[in-house]
Short mmCIF file of C-alpha atoms in Angstrom, two decimals:
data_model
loop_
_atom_site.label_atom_id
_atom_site.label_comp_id
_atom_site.label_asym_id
_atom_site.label_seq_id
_atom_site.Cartn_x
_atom_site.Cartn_y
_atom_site.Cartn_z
CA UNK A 1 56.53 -28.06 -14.97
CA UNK A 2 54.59 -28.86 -11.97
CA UNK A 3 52.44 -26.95 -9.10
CA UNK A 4 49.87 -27.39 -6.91
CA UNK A 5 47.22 -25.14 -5.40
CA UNK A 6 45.20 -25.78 -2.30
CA UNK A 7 42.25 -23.82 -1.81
CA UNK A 8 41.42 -23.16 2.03
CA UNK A 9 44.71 -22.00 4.01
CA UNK A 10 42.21 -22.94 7.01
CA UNK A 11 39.38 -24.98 7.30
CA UNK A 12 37.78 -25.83 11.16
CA UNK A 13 35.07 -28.90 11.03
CA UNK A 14 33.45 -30.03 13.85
CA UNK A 15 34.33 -33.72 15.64
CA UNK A 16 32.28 -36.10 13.54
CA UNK A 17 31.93 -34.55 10.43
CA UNK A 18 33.38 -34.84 6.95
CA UNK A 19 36.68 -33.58 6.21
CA UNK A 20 37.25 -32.43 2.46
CA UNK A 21 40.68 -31.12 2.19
CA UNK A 22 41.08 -29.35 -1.99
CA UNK A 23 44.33 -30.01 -3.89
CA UNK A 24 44.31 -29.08 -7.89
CA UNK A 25 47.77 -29.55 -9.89
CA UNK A 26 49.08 -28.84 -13.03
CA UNK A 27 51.66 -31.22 -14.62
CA UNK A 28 53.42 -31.33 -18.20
CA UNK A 29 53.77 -35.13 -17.78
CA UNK A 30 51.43 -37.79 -16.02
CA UNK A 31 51.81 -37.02 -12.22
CA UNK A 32 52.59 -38.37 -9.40
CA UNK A 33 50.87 -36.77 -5.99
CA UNK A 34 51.01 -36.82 -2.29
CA UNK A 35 49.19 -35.43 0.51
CA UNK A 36 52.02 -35.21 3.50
CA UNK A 37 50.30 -34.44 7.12
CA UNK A 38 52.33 -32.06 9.69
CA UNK A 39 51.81 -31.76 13.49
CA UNK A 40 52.97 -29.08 15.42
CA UNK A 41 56.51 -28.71 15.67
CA UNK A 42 57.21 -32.11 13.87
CA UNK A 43 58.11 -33.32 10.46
CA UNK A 44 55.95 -34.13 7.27
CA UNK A 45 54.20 -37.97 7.51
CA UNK A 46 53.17 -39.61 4.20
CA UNK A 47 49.65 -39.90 4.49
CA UNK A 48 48.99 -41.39 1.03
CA UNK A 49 50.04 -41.30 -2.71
CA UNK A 50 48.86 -41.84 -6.61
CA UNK A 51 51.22 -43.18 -8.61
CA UNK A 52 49.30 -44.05 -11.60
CA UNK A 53 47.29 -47.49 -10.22
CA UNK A 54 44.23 -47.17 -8.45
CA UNK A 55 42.82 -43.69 -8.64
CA UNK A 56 40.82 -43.76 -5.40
CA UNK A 57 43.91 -43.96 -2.96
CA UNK A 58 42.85 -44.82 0.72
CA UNK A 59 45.89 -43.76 3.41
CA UNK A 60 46.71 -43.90 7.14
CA UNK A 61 43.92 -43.04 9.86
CA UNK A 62 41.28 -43.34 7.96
CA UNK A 63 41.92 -40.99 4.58
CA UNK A 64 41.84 -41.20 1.20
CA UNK A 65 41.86 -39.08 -1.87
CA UNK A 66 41.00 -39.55 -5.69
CA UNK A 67 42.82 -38.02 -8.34
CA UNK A 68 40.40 -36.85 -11.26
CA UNK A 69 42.57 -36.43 -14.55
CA UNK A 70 39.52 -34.63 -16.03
CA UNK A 71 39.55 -32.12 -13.08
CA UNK A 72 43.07 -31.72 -12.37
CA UNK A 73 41.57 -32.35 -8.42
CA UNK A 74 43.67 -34.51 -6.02
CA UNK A 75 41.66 -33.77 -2.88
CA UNK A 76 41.63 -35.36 0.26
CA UNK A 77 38.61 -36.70 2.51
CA UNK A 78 37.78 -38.56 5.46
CA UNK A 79 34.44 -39.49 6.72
CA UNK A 80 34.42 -38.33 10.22
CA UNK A 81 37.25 -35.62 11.68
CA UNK A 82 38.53 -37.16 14.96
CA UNK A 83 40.63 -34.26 17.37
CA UNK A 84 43.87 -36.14 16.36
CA UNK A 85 43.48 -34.35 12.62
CA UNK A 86 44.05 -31.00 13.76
CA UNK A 87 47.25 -30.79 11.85
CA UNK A 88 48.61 -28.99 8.73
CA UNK A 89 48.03 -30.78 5.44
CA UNK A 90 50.44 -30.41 2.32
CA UNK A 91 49.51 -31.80 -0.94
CA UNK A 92 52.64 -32.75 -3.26
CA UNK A 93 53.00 -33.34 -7.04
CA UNK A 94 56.17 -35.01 -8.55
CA UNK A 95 56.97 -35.94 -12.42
CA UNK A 96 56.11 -39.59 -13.10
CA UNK A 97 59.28 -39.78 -15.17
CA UNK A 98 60.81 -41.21 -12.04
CA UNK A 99 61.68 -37.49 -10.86
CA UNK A 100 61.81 -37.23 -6.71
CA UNK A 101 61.44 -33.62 -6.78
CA UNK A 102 58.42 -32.83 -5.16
CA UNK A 103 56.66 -29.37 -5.57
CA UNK A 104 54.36 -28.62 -2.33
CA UNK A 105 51.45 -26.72 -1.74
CA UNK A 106 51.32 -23.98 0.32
CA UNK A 107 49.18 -26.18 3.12
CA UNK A 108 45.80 -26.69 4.37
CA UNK A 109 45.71 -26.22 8.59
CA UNK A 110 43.22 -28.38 9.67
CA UNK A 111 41.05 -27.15 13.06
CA UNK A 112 38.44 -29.43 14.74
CA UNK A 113 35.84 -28.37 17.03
CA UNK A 114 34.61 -30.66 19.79
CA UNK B 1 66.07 -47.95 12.18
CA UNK B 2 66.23 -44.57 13.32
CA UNK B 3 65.20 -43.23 9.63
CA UNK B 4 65.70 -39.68 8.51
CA UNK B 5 67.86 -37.50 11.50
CA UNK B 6 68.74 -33.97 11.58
CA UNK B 7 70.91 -31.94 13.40
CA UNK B 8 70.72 -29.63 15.50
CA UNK B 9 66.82 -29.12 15.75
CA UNK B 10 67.38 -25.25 16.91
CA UNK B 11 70.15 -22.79 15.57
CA UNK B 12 70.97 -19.19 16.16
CA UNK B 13 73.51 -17.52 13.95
CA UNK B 14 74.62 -14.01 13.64
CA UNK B 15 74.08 -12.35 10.10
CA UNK B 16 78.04 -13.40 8.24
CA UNK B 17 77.80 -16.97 10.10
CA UNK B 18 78.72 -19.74 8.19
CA UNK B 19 77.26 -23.38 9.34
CA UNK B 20 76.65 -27.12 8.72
CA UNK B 21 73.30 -28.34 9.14
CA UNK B 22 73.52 -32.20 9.28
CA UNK B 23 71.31 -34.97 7.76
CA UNK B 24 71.92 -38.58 7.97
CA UNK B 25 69.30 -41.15 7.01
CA UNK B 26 70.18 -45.29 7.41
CA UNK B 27 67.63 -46.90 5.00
CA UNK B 28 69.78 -47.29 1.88
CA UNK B 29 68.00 -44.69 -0.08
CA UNK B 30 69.43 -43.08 -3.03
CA UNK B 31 67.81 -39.77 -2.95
CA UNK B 32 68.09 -36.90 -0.58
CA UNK B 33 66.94 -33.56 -0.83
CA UNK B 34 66.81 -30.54 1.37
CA UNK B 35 63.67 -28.09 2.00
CA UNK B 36 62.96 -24.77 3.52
CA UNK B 37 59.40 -23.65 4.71
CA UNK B 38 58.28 -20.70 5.49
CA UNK B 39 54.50 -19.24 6.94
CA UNK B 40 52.10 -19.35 3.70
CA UNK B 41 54.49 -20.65 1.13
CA UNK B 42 54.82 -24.67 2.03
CA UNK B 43 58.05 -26.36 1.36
CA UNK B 44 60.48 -25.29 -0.90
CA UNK B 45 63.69 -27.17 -3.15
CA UNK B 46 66.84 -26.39 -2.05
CA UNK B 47 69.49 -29.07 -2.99
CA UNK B 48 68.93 -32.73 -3.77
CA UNK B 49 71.33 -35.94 -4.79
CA UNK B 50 70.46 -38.89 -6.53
CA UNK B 51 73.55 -40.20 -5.24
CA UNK B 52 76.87 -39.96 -3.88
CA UNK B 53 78.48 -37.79 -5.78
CA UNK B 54 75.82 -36.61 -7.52
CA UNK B 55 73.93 -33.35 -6.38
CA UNK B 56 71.91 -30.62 -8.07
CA UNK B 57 69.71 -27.63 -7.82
CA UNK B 58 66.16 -27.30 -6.49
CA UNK B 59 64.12 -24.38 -6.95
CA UNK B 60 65.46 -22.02 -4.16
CA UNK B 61 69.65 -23.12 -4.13
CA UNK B 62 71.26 -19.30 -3.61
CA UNK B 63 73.38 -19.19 -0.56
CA UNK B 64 73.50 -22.72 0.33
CA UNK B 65 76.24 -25.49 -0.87
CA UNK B 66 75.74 -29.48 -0.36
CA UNK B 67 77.89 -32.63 -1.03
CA UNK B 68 77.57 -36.46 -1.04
CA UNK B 69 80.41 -38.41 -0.10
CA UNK B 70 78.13 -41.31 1.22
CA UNK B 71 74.96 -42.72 0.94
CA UNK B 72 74.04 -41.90 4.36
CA UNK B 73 74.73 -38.32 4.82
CA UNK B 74 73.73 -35.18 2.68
CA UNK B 75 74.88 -31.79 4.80
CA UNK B 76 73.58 -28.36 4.16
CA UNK B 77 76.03 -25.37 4.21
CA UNK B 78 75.27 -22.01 4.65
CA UNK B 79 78.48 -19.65 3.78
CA UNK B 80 77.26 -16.67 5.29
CA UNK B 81 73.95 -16.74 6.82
CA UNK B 82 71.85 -14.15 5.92
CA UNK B 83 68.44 -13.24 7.77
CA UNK B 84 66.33 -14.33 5.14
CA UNK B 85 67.74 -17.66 4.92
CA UNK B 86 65.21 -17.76 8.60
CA UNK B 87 63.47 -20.86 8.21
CA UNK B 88 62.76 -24.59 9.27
CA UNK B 89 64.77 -26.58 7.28
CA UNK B 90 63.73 -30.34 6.16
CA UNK B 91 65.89 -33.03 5.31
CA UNK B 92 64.28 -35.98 3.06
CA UNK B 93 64.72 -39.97 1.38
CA UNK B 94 63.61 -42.12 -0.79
CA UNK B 95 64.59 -44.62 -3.26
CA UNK B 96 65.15 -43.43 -7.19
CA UNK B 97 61.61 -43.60 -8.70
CA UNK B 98 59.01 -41.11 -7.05
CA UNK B 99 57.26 -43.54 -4.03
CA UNK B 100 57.27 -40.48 -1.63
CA UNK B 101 59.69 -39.12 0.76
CA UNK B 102 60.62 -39.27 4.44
CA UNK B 103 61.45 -36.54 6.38
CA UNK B 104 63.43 -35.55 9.20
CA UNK B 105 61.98 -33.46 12.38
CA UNK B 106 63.30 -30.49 10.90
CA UNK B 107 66.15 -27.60 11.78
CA UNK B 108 64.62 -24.55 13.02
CA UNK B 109 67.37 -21.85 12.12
CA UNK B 110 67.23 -18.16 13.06
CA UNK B 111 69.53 -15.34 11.64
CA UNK B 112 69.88 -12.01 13.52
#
């Protein structure tokens, strides 16, 4: 079975600084993991995804996450939080198998200060 | 290609209502799947197809029905609406294989 915890319902960063977004799963078979972006009153946007190459994974506008099998740790990061990230963040975790199914976390709502 | 659309994006029913929420996607993609989220819990499996003709549970299926007759469209039914079936609802694609879905703008569906 798969599931997915992210730590931090809320986190507020100021313009400029690092963003570190936490995402820990737990999979019975090698996974494969998401982090999804939502904005206000719109649908989910892939921002990136492991699927077994690469484990440092860079996405769209500037993030990227690295999955750490010895940590279970999927998190997500970006250098320097621009006012455009003030979104909701959902980190995903699907069966390698081939499954689609994906099993969300219960988000991450992203403020930044100016 | 217009990708992943949904309708109606707002719905009020009546507790006993039955409706159709529609999803429609145009890039070939064998997989569909419908979500509900709600405040605190993320996104939730309702129904998905890996096919036409093919469908099967999610996580949360109780009270709702689905079919696939095409490739292109993968409706929702509710048979009688009940007020915790509340929610925005999420309509999803992708090829077979796990690459990551995209999703609609979402249903936003009250029941009184």
């Amino acid at each position: 079975a798969q599931s997915v915890t992210q730590l931090g319902s809320h986190v507020s960063v100021s313009e400029g600084a690092l963003v570190l977004l936490r995402c820990n799963y737990s999979s019975s078979v090698p996974p494969y993991l998401f982090w999804y972006v939502q904005y206000p009153n719109q649908g989910l946007q892939l921002l990136l995804k492991y699927t077994s190459a690469a484990t440092l994974v860079k996405g769209i506008n500037g993030f990227e996450a690295e999955f750490k099998k010895s940590e279970t740790s999927f998190h997500l990061t970006k250098p320097s939080a621009h006012m455009s990230d003030a979104a909701e963040y959902f980190c995903a975790v699907s069966g390698s198998s081939g499954a689609n199914n994906l099993f969300f976390g219960t988000g991450t709502r992203l403020t930044v200060i100016p | 290609n217009a990708g992943v659309t949904q309708t109606p994006k707002f719905q009020v029913l009546k507790t006993g209502q039955s409706m159709t929420l529609q999803c429609a996607q145009d890039m070939n993609h064998e997989y569909m799947s419908w979500y509900r989220q709600d405040p605190g819990m993320g996104l939730r499996l309702i129904h998905y197809s890996v096919g036409a003709g093919i469908t099967d549970q999610g996580e949360v299926p109780n009270g709702y029905n689905v079919s696939r007759s095409t490739t292109e469209d993968f409706p929702l039914r509710l048979l009688s609406a009940a007020p915790s079936q509340t929610s925005v609802y999420f309509c999803a694609s992708s090829y077979v294989g796990g690459g990551g879905q995209f999703f609609g703008p979402g249903t936003r569906l009250t029941v009184l």
